[in-house]
Coordinates of C-alpha atoms in Angstrom, one line a residue:
X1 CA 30.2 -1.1 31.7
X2 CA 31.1 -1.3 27.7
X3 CA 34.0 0.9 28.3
X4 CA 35.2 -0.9 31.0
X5 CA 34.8 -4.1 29.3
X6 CA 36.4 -3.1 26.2
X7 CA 39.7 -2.5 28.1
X8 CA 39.8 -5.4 29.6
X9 CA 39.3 -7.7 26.4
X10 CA 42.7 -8.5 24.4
X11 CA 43.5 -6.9 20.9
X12 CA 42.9 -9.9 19.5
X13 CA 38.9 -10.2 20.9
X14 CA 38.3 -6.2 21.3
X15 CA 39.3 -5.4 17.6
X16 CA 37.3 -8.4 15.7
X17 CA 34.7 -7.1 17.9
X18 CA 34.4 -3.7 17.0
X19 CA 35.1 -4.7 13.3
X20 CA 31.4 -7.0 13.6
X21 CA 29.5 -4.9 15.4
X22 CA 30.7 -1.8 13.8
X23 CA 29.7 -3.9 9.9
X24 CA 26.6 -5.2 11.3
X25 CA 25.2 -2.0 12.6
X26 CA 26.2 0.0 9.7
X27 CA 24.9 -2.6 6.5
X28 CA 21.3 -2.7 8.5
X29 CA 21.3 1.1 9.0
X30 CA 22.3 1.8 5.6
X31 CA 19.5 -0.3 4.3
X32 CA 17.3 1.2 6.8
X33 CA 18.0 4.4 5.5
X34 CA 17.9 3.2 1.7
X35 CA 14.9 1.8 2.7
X36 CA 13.2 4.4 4.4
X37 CA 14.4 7.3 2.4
X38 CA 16.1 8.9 5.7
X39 CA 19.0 11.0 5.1
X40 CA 20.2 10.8 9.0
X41 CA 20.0 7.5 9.1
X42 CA 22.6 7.1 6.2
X43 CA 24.8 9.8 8.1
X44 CA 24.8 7.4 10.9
X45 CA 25.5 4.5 8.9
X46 CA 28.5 6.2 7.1
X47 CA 30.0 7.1 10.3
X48 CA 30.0 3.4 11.3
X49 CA 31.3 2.3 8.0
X50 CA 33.9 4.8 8.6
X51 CA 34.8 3.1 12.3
X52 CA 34.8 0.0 11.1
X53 CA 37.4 0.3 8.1
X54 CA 39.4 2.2 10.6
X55 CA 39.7 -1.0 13.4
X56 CA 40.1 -3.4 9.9
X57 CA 43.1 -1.3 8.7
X58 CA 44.2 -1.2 12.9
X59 CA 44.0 -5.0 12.6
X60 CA 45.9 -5.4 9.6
X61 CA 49.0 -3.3 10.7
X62 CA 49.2 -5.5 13.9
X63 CA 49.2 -8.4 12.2
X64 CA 51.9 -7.2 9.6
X65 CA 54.2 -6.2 13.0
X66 CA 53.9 -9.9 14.5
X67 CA 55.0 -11.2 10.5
X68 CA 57.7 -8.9 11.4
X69 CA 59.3 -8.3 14.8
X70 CA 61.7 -5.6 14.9
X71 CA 65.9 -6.6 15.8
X72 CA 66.9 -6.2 19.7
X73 CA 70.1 -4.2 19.9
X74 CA 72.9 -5.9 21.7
X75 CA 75.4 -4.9 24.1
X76 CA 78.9 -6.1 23.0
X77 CA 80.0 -1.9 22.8
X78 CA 80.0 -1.6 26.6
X79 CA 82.0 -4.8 27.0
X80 CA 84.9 -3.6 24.2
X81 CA 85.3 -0.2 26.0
X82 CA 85.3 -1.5 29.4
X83 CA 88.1 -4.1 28.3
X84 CA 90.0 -1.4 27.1
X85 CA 90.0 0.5 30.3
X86 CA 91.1 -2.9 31.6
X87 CA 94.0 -2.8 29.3
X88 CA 94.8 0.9 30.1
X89 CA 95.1 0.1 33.8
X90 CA 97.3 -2.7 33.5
X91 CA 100.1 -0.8 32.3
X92 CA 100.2 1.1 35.4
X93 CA 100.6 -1.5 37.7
X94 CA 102.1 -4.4 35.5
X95 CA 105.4 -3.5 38.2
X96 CA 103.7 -3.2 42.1
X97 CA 102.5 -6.6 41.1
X98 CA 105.6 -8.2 39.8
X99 CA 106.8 -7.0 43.5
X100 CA 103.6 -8.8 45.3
X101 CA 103.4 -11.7 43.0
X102 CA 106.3 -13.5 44.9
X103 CA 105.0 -13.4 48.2
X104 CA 102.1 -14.3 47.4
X105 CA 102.9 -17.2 45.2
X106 CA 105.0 -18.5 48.2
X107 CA 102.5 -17.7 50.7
X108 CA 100.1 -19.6 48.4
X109 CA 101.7 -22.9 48.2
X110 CA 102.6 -23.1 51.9
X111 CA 98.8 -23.6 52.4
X112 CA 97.0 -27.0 51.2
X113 CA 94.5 -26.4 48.3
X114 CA 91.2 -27.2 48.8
X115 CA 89.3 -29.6 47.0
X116 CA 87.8 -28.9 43.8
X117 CA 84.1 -28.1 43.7
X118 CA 81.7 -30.1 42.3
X119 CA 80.3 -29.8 38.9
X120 CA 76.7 -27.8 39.2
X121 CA 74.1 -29.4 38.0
X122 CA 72.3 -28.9 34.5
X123 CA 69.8 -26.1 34.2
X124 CA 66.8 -27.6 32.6
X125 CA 65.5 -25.4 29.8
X126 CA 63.3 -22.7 31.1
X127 CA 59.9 -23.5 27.7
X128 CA 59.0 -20.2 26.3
X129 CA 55.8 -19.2 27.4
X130 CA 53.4 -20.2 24.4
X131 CA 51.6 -16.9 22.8
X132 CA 48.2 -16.8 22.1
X133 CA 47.2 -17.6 18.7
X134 CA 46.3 -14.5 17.4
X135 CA 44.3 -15.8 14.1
X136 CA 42.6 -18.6 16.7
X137 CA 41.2 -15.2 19.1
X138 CA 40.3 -13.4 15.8
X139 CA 38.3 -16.1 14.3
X140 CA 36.5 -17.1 17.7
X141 CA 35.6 -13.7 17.9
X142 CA 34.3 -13.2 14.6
X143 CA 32.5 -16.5 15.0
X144 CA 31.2 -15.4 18.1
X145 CA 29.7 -12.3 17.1
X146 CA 28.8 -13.2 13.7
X147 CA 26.1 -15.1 15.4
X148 CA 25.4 -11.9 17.5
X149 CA 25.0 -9.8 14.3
X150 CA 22.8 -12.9 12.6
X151 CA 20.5 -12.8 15.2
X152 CA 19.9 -9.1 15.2
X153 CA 19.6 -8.8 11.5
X154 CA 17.2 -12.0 10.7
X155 CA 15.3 -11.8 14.5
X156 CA 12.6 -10.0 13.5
X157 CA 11.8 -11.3 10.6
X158 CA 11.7 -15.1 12.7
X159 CA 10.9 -14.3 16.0
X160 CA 7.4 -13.1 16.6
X161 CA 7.1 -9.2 16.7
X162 CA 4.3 -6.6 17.6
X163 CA 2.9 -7.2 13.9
X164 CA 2.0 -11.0 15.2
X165 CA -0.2 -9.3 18.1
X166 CA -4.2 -9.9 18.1
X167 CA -5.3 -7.5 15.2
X168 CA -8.0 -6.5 17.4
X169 CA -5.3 -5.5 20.0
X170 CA -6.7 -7.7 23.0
X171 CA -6.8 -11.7 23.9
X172 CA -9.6 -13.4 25.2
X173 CA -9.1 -14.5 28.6
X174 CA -8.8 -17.9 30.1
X175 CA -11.8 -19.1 31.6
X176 CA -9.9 -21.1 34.3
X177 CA -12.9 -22.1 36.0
X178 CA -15.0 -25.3 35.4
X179 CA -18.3 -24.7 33.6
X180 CA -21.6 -25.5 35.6
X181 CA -22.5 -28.7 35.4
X182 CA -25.3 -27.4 32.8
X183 CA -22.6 -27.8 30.2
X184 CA -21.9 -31.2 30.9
X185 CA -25.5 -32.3 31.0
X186 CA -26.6 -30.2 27.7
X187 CA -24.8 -32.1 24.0
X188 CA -23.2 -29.9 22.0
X189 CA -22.6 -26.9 24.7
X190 CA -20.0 -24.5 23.8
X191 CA -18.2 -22.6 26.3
X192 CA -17.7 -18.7 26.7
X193 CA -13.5 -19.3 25.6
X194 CA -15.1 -20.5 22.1
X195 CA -17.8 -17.6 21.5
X196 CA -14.9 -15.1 22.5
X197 CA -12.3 -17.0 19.8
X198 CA -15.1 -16.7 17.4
X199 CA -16.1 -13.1 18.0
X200 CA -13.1 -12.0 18.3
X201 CA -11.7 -11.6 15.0
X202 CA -9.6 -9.6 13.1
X203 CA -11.8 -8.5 10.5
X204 CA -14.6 -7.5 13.7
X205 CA -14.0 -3.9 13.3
X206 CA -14.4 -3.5 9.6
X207 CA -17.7 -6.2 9.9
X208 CA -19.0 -3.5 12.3
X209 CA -18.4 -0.7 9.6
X210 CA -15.3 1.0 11.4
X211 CA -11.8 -0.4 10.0
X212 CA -9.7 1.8 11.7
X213 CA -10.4 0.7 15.4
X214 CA -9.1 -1.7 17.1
X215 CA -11.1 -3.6 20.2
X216 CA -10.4 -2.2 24.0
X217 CA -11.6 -5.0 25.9
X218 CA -12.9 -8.9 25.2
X219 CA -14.4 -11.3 27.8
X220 CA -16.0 -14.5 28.0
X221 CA -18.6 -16.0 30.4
X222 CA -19.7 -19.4 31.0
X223 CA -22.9 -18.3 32.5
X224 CA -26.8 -20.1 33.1
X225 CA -29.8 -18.2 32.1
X226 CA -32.0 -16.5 34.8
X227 CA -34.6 -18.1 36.4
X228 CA -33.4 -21.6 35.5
X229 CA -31.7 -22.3 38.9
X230 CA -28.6 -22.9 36.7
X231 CA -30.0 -25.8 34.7
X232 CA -29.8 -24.0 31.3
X233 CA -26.2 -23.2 30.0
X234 CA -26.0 -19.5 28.8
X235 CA -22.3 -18.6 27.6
X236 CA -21.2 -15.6 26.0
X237 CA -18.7 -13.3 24.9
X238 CA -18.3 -9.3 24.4
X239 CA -15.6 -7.3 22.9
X240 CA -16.2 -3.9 22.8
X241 CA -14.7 -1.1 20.3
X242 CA -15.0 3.1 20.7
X243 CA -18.0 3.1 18.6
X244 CA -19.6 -0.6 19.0
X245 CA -20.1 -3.8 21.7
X246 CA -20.9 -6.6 20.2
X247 CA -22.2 -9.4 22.1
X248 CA -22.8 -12.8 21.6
X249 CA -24.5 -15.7 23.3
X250 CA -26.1 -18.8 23.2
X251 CA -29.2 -20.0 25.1
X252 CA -29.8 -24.2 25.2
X253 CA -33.2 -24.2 25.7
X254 CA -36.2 -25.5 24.4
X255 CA -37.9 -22.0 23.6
X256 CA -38.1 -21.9 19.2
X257 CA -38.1 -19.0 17.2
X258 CA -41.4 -19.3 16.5
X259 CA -42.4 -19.3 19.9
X260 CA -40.2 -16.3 20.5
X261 CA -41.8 -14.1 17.7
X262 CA -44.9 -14.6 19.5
X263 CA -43.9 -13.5 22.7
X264 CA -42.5 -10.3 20.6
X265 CA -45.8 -9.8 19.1
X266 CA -47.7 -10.0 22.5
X267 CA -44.9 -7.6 24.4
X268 CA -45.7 -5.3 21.6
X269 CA -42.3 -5.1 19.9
X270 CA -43.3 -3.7 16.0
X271 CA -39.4 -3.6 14.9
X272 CA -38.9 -7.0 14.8
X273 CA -38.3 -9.3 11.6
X274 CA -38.4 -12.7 10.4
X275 CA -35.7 -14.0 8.1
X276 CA -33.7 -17.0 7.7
X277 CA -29.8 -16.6 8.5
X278 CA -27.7 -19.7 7.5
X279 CA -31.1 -22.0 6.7
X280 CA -32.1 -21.5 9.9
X281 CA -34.8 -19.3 11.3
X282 CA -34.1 -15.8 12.5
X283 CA -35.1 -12.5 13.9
X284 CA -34.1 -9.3 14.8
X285 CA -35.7 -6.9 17.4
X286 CA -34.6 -3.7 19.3
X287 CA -34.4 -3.2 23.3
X288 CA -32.9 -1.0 25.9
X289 CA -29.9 -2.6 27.3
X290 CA -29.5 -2.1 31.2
X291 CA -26.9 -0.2 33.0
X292 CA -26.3 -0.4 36.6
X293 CA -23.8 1.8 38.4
X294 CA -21.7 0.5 41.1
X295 CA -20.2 2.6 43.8
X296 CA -17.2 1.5 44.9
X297 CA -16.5 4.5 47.7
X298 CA -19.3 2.4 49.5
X299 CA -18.0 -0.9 49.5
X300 CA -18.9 -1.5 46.1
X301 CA -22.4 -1.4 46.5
X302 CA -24.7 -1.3 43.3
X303 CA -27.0 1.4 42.5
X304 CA -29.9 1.6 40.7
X305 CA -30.9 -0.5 37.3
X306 CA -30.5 1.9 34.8
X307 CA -31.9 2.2 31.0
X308 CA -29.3 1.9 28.7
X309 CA -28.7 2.8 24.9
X310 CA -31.1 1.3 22.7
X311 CA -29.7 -2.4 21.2
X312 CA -30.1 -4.4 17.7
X313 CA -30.5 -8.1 18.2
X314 CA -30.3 -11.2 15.9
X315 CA -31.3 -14.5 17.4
X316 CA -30.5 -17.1 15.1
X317 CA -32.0 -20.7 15.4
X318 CA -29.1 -23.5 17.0
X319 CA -30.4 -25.8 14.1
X320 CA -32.3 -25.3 11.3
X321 CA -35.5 -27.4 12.2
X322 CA -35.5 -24.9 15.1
X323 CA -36.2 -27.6 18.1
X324 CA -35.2 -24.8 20.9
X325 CA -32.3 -22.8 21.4
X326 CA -30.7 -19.7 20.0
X327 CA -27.7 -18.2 19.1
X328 CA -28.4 -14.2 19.9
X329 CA -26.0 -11.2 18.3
X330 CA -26.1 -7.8 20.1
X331 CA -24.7 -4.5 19.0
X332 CA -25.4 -1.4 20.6
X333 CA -23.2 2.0 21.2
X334 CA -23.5 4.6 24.2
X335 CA -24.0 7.5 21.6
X336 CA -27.2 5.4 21.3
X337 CA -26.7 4.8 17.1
X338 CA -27.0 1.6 15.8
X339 CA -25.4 -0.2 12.8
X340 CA -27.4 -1.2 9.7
X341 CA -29.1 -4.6 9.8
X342 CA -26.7 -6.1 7.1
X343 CA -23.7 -5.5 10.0
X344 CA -25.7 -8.1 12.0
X345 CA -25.8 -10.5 9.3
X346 CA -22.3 -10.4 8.3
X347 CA -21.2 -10.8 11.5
X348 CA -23.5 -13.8 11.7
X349 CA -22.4 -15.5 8.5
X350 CA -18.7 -15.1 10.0
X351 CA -19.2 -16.1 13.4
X352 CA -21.8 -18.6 14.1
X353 CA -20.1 -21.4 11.3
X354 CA -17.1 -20.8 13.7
X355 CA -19.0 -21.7 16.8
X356 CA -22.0 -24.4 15.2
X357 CA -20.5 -25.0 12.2
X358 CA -22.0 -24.8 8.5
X359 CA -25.7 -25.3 8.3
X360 CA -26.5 -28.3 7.7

């Protein structure tokens, strides 16, 4: 198709053509290679160099032939030796028409002449066909493809590239749907879209202790707790990593902190700990997460409720006079290790102003 189109275009386009793309695509590789240290690359970038002087010094001998057109031959030489054959064969008959001349003169004025013809009209003068302005084609041209070569030198530096992708390497979703109406009747609800933002960040991975990943999957929810018949808003977000999930929810209800370390303390749980995380009151504690297996050769039927890996929590107070409700961080792995406490908390201190705000 290039080929094709290259024969088709006039000198005048083709050649100013070649000359830009040929320039363009040999400066960038050049300073690709330059850049990069690449000793093919500057092989490539010489032979375009190279292709390009060739259609320039092309160009210039064209235009130096139109400043110059070469003289047409004329063709006066036939005429002077035809005439002298004329002359050659009037000698040898100058006599048999002396004889005829007579009788035909006679002959001739016996009959009545005829009248004279009219005069043909003028010829109107045939324009010369105008010729394309050579300098007009090679300046559009350049023009034209001057732009083409801006574009593909300075686009990636304006136009957004893979570089200006999530850093964690996935989006949150679009919660489309509308929230319960638990959300509207609860002040200050946020929505799963918001946790997900918020967790999703691109300093997550080395938070979690492992800079060189980057996140495989991140969702959002804009759930009700259990058992509440969907009076008690429950978002929450998850974006998960090889090593670590981290999961993050809130829970608008009116159960405190303090009331929650007592129900850890009669359940048995020994691992737990009170602190204080952003002046509000906090706690971490440990639990199996659940894994259920769903077979989908069976119509996607679920199996049984599995135990899964072991979990660190920290629930974190929505306020800091702790009047009921919690913000809860959850990180767990399937190798079944867990991060240091401190991961918890710096992920806290990053995420939770994001969602609540700064303590206040």
């Amino acid at each position: 198709m290039l080929g094709l189109l290259l024969r088709i275009l006039p000198f005048w386009v083709r050649e100013p053509l070649l000359i830009v793309v040929g320039a363009v695509f040999g400066v960038r590789i050049a300073y690709l290679a330059v850049h990069d240290e690449e000793p093919v690359a500057a092989g490539i970038a010489l032979v375009f160099l190279v292709f390009t002087a060739v259609r320039v010094r092309t160009v210039v001998r064209a235009l130096r032939a139109r400043r110059k057109p070469e003289p047409v031959d004329g063709g006066g030489g036939g005429d002077s030796a035809g005439g002298g054959d004329s002359a050659g064969g009037g000698d040898r008959t100058d006599r048999a028409d002396g004889r005829d001349g007579v009788a035909a003169s006679a002959a001739h004025q016996s009959e009545p002449q005829a009248a004279p013809a009219p005069p043909a009209a003028p010829v109107a003068p045939v324009a010369p066909e105008k010729e394309p302005n050579a300098w007009g084609q090679a300046v559009a041209a350049v023009a034209v493809f001057a732009a083409i070569g801006f574009a593909l030198w300075f686009g990636p530096r304006i136009l957004p590239s893979e570089d200006a992708a999530p850093a964690n390497g996935v989006s949150c979703p679009d919660l489309e749907e509308e929230p319960p109406s638990a959300y509207r009747d609860t002040p200050g609800a946020v929505t799963g879209d918001v946790l997900c933002r918020a967790l999703n960040r691109p300093d997550l991975a080395g938070l979690l202790g492992t800079p060189g990943e980057t996140a495989t999957a991140a969702s959002g929810d804009n759930g009700t707790a259990p058992l509440t018949d969907g009076k008690v808003a429950q978002p929450e977000a998850e974006v998960t990593f090889d090593t670590y999930t981290v999961n993050v929810s809130a829970t608008y209800n009116d159960l405190t902190i303090a009331q929650y370390v007592k129900l850890l303390e009669t359940g048995g749980q020994r691992d737990h700990q009170p602190l204080s995380v952003l002046g509000r009151p906090a706690v971490f504690s440990s639990d199996h997460t659940m894994r259920i297996s769903i077979d989908l050769a069976n119509g996607a039927s679920g199996g049984p409720v599995e135990q899964g890996p072991l979990a660190r929590t920290l629930t974190v107070a929505l306020d800091p006079e702790d009047r009921g409700g919690s913000y809860d961080i959850t990180v767990w792995s399937e190798s079944g290790g867990l991060p240091e406490d401190g991961v918890l908390l710096g992920i806290a201190e990053e995420v939770l102003p994001a969602v609540a705000g700064p303590a206040g």
